mmCIF file of C-alpha atoms in Angstrom:
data_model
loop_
_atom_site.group_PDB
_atom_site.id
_atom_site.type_symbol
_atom_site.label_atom_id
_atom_site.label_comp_id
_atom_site.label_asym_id
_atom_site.label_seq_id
_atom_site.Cartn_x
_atom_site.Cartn_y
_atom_site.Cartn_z
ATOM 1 C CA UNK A 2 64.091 -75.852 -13.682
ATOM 2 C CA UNK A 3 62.857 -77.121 -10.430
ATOM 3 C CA UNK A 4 63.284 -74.356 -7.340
ATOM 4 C CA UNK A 5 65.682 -74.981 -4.559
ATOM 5 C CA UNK A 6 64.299 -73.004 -2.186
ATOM 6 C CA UNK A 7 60.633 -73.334 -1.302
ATOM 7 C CA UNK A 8 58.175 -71.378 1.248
ATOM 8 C CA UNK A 9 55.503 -73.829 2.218
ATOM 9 C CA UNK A 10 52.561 -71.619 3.282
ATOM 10 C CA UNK A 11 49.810 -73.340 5.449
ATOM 11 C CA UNK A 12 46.889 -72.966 8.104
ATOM 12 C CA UNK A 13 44.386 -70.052 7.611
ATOM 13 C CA UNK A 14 42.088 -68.973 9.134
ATOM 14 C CA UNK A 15 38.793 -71.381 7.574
ATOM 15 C CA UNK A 16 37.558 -74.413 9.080
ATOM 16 C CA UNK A 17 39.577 -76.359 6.341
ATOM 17 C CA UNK A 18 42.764 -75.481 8.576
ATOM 18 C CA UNK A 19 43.222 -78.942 9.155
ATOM 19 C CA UNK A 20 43.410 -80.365 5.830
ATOM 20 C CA UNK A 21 45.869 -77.466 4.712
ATOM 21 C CA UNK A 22 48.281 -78.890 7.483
ATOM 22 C CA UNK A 23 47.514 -82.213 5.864
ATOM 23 C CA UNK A 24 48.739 -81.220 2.783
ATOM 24 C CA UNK A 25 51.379 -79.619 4.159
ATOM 25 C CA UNK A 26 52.443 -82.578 5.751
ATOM 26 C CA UNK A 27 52.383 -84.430 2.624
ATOM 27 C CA UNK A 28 54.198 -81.851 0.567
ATOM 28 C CA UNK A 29 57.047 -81.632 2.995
ATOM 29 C CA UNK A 30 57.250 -85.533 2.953
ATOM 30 C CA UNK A 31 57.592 -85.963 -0.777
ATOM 31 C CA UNK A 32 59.693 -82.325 -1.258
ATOM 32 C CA UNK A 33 62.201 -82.252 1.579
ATOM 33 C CA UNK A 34 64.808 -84.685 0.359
ATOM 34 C CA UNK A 35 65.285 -82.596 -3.047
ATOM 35 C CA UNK A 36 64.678 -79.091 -2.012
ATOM 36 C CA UNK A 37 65.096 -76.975 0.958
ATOM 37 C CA UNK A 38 61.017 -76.356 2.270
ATOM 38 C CA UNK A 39 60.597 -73.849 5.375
ATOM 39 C CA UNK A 40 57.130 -74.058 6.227
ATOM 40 C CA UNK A 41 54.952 -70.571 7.573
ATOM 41 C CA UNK A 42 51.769 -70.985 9.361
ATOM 42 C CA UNK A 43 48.783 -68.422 8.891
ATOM 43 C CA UNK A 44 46.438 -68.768 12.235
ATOM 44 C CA UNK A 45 43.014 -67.406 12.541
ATOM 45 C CA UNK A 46 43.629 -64.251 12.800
ATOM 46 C CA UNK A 47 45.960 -64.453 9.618
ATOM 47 C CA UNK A 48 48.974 -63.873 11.584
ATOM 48 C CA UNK A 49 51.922 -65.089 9.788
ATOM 49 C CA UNK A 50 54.479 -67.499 11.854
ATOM 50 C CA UNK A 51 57.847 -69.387 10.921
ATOM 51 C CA UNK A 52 57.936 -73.292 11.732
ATOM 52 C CA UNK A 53 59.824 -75.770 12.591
ATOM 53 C CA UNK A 54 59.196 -78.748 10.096
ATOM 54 C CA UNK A 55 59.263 -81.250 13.489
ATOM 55 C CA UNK A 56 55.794 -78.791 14.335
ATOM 56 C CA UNK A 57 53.572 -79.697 11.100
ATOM 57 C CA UNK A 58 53.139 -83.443 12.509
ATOM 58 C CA UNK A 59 51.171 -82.756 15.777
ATOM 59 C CA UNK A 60 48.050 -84.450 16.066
ATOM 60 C CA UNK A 61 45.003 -81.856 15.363
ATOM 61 C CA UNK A 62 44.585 -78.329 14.892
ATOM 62 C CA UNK A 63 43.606 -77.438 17.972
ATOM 63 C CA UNK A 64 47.015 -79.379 19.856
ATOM 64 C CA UNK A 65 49.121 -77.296 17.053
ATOM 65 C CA UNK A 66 47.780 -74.461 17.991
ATOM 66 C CA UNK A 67 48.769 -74.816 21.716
ATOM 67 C CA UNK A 68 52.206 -75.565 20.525
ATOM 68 C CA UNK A 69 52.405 -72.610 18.457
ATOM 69 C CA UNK A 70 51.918 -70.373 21.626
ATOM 70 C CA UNK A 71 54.980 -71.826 22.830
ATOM 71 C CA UNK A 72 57.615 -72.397 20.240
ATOM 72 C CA UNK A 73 57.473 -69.450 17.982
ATOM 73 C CA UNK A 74 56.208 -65.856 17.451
ATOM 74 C CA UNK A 75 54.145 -64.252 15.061
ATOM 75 C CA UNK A 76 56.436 -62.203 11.743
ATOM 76 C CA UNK A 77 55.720 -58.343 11.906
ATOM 77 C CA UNK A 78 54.914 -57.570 8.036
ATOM 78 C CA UNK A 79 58.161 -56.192 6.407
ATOM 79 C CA UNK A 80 60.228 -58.687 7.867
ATOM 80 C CA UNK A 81 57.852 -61.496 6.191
ATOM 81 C CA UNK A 82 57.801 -59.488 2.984
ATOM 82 C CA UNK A 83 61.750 -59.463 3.278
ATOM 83 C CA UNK A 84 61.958 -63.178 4.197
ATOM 84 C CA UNK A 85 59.728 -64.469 1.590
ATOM 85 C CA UNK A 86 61.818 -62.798 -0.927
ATOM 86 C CA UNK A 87 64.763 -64.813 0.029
ATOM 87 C CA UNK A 88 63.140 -67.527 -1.314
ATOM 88 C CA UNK A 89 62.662 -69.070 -5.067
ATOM 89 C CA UNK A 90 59.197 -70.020 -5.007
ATOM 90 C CA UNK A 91 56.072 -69.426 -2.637
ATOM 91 C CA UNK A 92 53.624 -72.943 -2.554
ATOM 92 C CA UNK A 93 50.677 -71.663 -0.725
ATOM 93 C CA UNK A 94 48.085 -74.724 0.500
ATOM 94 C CA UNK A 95 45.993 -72.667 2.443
ATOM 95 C CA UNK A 96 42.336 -74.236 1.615
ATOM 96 C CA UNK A 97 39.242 -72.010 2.086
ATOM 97 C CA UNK A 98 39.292 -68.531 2.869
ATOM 98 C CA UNK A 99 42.253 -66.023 2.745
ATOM 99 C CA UNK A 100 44.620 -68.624 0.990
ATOM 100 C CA UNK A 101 41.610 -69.993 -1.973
ATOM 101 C CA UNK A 102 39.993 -66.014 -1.633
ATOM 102 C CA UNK A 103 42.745 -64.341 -3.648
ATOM 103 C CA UNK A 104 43.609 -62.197 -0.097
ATOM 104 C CA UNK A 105 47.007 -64.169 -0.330
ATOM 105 C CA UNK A 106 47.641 -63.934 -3.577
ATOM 106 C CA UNK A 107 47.089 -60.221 -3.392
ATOM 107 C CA UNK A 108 49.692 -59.827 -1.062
ATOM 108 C CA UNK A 109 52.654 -61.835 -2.591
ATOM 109 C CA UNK A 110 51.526 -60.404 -5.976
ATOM 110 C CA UNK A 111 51.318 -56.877 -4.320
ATOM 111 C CA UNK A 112 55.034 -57.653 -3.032
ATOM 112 C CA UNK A 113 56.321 -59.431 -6.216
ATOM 113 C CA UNK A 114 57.184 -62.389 -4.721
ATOM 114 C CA UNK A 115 56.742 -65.419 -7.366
ATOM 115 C CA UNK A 116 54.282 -68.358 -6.050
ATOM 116 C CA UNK A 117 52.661 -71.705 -7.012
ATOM 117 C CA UNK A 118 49.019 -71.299 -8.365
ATOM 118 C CA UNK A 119 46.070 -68.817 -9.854
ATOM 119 C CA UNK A 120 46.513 -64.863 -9.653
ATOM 120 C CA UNK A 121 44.556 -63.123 -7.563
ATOM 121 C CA UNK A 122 42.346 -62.252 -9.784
ATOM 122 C CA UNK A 123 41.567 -65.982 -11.233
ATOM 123 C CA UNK A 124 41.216 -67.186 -7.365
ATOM 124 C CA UNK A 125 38.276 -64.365 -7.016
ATOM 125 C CA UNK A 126 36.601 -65.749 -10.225
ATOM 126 C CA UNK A 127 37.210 -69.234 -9.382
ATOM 127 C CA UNK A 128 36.288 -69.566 -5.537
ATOM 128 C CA UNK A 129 32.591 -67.753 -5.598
ATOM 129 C CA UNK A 130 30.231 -70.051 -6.327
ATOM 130 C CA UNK A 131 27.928 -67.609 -8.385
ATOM 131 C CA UNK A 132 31.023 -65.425 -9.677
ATOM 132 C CA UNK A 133 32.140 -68.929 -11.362
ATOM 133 C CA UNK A 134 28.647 -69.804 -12.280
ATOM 134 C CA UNK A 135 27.518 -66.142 -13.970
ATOM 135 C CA UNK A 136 31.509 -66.760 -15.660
ATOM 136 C CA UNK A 137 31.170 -70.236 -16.944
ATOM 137 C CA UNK A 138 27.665 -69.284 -18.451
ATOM 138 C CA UNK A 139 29.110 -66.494 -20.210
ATOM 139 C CA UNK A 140 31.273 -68.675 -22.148
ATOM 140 C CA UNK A 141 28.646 -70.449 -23.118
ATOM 141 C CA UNK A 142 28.629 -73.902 -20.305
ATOM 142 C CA UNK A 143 25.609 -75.080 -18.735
ATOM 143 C CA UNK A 144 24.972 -74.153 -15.592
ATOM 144 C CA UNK A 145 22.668 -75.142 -12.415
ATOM 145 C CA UNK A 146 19.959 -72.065 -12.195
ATOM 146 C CA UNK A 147 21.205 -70.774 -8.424
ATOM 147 C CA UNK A 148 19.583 -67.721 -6.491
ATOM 148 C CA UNK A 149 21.457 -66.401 -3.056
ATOM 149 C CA UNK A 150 19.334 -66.348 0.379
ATOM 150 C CA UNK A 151 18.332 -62.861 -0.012
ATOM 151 C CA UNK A 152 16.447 -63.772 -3.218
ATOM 152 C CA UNK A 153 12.571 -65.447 -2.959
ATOM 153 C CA UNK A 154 13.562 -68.718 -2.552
ATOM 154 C CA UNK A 155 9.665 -69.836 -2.346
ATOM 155 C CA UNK A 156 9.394 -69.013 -6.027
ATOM 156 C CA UNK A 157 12.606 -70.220 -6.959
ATOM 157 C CA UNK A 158 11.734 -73.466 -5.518
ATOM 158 C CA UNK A 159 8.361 -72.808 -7.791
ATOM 159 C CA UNK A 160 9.762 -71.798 -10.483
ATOM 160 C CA UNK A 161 11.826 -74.675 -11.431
ATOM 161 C CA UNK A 162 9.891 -77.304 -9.728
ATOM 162 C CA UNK A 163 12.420 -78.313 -7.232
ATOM 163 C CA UNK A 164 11.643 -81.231 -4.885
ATOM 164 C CA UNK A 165 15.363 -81.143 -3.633
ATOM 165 C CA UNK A 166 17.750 -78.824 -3.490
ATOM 166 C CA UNK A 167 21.478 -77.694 -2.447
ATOM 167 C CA UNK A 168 22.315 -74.861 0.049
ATOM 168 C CA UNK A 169 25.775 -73.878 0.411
ATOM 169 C CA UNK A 170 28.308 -71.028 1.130
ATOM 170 C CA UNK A 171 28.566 -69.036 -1.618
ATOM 171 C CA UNK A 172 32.638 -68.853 -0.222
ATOM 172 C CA UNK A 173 33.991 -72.258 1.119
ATOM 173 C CA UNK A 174 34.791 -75.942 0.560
ATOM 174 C CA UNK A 175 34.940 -79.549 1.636
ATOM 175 C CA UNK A 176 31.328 -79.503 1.622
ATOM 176 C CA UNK A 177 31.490 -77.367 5.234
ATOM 177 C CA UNK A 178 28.440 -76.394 5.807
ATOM 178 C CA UNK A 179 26.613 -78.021 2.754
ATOM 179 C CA UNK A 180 23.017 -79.033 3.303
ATOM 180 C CA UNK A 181 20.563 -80.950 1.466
ATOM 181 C CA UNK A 182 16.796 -79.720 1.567
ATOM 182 C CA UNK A 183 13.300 -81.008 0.493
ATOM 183 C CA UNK A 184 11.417 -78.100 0.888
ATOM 184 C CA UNK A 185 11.018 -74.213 0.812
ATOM 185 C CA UNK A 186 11.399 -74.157 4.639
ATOM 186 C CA UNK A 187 13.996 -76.060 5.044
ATOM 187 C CA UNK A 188 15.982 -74.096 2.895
ATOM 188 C CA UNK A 189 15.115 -70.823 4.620
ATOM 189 C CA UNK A 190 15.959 -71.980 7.816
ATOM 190 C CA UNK A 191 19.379 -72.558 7.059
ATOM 191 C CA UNK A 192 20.004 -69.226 5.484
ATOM 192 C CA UNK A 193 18.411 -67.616 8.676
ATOM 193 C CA UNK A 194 21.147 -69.221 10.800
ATOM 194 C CA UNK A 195 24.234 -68.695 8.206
ATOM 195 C CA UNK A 196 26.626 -66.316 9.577
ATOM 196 C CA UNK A 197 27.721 -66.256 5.802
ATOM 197 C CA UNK A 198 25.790 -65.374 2.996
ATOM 198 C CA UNK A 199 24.433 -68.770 0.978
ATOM 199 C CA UNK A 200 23.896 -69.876 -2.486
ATOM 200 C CA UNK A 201 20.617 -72.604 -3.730
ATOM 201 C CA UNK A 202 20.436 -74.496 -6.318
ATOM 202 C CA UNK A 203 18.433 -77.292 -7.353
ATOM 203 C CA UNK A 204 20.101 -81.075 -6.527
ATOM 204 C CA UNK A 205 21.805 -82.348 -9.295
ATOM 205 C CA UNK A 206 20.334 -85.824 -10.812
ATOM 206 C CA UNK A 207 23.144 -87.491 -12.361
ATOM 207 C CA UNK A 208 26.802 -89.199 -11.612
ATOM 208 C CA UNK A 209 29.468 -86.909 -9.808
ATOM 209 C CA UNK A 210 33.237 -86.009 -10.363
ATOM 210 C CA UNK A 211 36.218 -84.453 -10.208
ATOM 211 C CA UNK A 212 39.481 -83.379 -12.288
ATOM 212 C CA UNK A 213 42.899 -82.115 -12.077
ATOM 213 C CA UNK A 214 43.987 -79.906 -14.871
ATOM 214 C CA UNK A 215 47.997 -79.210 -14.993
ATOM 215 C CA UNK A 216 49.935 -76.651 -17.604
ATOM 216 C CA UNK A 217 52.352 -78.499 -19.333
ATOM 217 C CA UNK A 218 55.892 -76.386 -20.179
ATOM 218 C CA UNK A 219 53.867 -73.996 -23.151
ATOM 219 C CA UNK A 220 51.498 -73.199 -20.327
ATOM 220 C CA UNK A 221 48.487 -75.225 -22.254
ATOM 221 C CA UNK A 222 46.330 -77.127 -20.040
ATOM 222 C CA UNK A 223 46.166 -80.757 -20.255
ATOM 223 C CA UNK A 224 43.483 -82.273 -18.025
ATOM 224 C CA UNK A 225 43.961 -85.636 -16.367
ATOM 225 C CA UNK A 226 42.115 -88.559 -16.176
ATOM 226 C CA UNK A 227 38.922 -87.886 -14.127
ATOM 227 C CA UNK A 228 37.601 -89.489 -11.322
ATOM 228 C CA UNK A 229 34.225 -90.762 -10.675
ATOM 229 C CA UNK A 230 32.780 -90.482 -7.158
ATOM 230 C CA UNK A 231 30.671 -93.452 -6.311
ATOM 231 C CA UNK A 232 28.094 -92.659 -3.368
ATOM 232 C CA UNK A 233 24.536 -93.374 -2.699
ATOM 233 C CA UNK A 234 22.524 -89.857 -2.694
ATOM 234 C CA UNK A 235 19.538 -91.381 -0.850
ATOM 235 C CA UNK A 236 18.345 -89.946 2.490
ATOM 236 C CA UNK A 237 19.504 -86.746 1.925
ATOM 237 C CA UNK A 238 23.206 -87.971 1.714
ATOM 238 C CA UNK A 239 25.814 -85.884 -0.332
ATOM 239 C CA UNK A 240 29.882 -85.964 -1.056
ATOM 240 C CA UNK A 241 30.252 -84.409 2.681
ATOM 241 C CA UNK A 242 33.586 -83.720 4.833
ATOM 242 C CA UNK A 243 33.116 -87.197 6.196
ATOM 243 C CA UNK A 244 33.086 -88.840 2.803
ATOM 244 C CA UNK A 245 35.874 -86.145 1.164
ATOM 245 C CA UNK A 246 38.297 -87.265 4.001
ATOM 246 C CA UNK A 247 38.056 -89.686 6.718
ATOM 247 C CA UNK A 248 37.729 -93.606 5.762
ATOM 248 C CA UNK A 249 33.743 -94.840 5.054
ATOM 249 C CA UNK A 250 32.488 -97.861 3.551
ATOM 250 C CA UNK A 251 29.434 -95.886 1.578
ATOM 251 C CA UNK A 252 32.166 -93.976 -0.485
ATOM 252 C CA UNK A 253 34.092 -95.279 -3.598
ATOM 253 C CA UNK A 254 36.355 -93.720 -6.202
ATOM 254 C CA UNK A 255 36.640 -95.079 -10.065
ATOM 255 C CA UNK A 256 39.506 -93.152 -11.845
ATOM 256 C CA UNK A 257 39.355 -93.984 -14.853
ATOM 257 C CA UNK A 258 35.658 -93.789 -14.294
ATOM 258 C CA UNK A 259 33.056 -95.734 -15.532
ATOM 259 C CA UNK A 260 31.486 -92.782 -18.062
ATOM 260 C CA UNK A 261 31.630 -93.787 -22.107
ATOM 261 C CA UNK A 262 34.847 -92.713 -23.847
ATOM 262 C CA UNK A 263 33.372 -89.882 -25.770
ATOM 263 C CA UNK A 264 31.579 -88.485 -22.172
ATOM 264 C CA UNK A 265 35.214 -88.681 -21.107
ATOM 265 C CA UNK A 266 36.757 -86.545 -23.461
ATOM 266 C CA UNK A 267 34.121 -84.414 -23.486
ATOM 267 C CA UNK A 268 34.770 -83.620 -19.399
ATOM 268 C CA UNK A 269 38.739 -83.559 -20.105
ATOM 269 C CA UNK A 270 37.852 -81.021 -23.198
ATOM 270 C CA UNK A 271 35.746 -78.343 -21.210
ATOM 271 C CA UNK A 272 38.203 -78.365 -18.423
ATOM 272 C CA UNK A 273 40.886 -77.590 -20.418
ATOM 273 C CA UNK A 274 38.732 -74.534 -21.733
ATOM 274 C CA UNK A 275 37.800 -73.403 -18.917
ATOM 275 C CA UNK A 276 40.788 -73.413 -17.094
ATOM 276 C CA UNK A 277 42.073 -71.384 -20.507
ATOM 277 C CA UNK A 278 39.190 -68.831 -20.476
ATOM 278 C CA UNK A 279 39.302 -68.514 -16.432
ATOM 279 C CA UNK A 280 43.525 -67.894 -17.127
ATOM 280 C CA UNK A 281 43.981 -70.611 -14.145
ATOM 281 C CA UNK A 282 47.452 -71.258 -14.225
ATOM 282 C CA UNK A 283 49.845 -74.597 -12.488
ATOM 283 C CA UNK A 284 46.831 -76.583 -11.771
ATOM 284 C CA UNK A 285 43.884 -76.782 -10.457
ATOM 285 C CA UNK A 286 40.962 -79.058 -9.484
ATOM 286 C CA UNK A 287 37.171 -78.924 -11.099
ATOM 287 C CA UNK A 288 34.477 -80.536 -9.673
ATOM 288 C CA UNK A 289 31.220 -81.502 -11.892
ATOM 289 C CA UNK A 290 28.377 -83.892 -12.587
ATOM 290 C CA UNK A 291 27.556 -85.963 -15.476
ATOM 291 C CA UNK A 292 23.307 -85.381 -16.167
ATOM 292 C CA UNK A 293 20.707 -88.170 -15.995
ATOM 293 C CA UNK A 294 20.260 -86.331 -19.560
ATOM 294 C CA UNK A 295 23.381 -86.463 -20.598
ATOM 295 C CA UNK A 296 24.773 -82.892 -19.969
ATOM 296 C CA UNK A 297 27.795 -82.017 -18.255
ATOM 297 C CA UNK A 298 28.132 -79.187 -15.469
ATOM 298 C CA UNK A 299 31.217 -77.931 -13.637
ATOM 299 C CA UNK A 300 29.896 -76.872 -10.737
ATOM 300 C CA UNK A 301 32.796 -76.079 -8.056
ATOM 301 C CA UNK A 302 36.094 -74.797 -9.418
ATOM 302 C CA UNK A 303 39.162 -75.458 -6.809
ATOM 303 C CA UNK A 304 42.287 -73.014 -6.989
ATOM 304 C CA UNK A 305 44.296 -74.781 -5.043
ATOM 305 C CA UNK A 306 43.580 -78.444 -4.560
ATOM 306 C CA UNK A 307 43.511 -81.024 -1.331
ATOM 307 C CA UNK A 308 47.422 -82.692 -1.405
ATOM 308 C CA UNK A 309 47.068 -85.358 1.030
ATOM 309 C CA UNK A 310 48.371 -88.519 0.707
ATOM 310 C CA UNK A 311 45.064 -89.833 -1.048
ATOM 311 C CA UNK A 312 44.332 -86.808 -2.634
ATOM 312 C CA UNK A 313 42.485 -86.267 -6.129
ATOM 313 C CA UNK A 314 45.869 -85.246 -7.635
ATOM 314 C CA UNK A 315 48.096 -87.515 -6.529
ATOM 315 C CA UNK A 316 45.220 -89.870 -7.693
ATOM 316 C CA UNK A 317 45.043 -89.191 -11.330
ATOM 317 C CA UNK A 318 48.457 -88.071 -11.724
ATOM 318 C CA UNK A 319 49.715 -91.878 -11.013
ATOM 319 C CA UNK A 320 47.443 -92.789 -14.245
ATOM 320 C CA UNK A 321 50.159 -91.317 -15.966
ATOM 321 C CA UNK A 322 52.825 -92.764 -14.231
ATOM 322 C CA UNK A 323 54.073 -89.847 -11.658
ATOM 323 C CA UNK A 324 54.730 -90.654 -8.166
ATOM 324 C CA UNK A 325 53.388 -88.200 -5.507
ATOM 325 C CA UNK A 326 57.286 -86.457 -5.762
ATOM 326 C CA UNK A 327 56.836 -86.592 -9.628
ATOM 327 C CA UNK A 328 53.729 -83.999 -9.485
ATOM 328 C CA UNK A 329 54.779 -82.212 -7.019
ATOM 329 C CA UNK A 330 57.977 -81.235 -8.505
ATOM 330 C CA UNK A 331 55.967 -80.798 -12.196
ATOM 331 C CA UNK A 332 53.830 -78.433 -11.006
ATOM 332 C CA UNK A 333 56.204 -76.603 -9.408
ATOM 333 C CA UNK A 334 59.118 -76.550 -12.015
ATOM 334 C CA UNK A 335 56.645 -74.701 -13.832
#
């Protein structure tokens, strides 16, 4: 049964604000002609605000913003609480922190109001890098060896013989603030001038990509056809915002991609494990690379994915057939 009343929940207060009002935008677009959407706006300060649809479509963050100020007012607490309950279905696509963090989840779970996605709990788990790492390996999945900047990152660096390596917020995504080093200084440099704490690892050698898991109606996962991101690594260059989102000519997609059948089935396999063992639930997106020797790593787990028009999902989910309305109303009707 699909919901007839949905509360589209966007903004935040992360630098990804602007691709949750993308996929905001592109929810509403494919939703609104067979469901009633009302979309809410979080802003920085995590402020909670009722829209009006015609809103979602200005131009940048920072011009919706200055409309906000001027054609609505922020929702004191209980009368949110009591609003969102008048509504069948929560669909948060808040990207980065306080809508990926579990903080939102938290409070609609707190409130018992039903919504699209991972618990609370399973957002935590999912979203820090080295809570997912120390998880996965657990289970038994190989992992990248990782230290955070308060750790000796001069004999980390010795220790495993690293000529290049990754520095990243241990909390956040779209590659913001993702850096590739070459040497022990480097690296500590960059965790000097974080504001938030970081996570190293050694650069991975090998092909990268990414894959949408859905639950089908007896809640099992079924992972998708993966897609293989085509880039050139050299120079220092990684999968960065630039490359994630706006149009470049150094940055190509293969879905189906070009990996042997078995290395295929192998990727759609562990995904569908460890979305069961990490009790993900809808869908969600996991990023990973395929080894120069062979292994495979999921290295960045997604709770809620990108939903722009070009996004992952809507990507792999036309392999199957849907249409950008067709996934968004399966993941929801579930």
């Amino acid at each position: 049964m699909i919901p007839k009343r949905i509360a589209l929940i966007c903004g935040g207060p992360s630098p990804e604000r602007g691709i949750s009002l993308n996929s905001a935008r592109s929810v509403m677009d494919h939703l609104m002609d067979t469901m009633t959407i009302v979309p809410f706006y979080v802003d920085q300060q995590k402020h909670f605000y009722k829209l009006d649809p015609a809103l979602l479509y200005s131009n940048t963050p920072s011009d919706f913003d200055f409309k906000l100020a001027h054609t609505t007012c922020k929702i004191p607490e209980q009368e949110l609480i009591k609003t969102l309950k008048t509504f069948d279905l929560v669909f948060p696509v808040i990207h980065g922190n306080f809508g990926e963090t579990g903080e939102l989840q938290d409070f609609l779970e707190s409130h018992h109001i039903p919504f699209v996605g991972c618990s609370a709990e399973t957002c935590r788990n999912m979203y820090y890098k080295d809570r997912a790492a120390a998880a996965l390996k657990e289970i038994g999945f190989d992992t990248l060896p990782s230290i955070t900047g308060d750790d000796d990152i001069n004999a980390f660096f010795e220790k495993h013989k690293i000529t290049r390596a990754i520095v990243k917020p241990i909390a956040g995504g779209s590659s913001i603030g993702v850096h590739s080093v070459t040497s022990v200084q480097q690296a500590i440099d960059i965790v000097s001038q974080s504001t938030v704490p970081m996570l190293i690892e050694p650069f991975c050698e090998g092909r990268e990509f990414t894959i949408i898991v859905l639950q089908n109606p007896k809640k099992e996962p079924v992972a998708l056809v993966p897609t293989e991101i085509q880039i050139s690594y050299a120079d220092g260059a990684i999968f960065d915002y630039r490359r994630k989102y706006l149009p470049t000519s150094n940055t190509m997609w293969a879905c189906p991609p070009n990996f042997p059948d078995n290395v295929i089935q192998k990727i759609r396999t562990d995904a569908e494990a460890i979305f069961r063992l990490l009790n993900m639930r809808d869908f969600a997106r996991l990023d990973g690379w395929v080894l120069d020797d062979g292994r495979i790593l999921f290295t960045d787990m997604n709770p809620i994915s990108g939903m722009e028009q070009n996004s992952f999902i809507f990507q792999q989910t036309s392999r199957i057939g849907m249409t950008h309305q067709e996934a968004l109303c399966y993941v929801i009707s579930r």
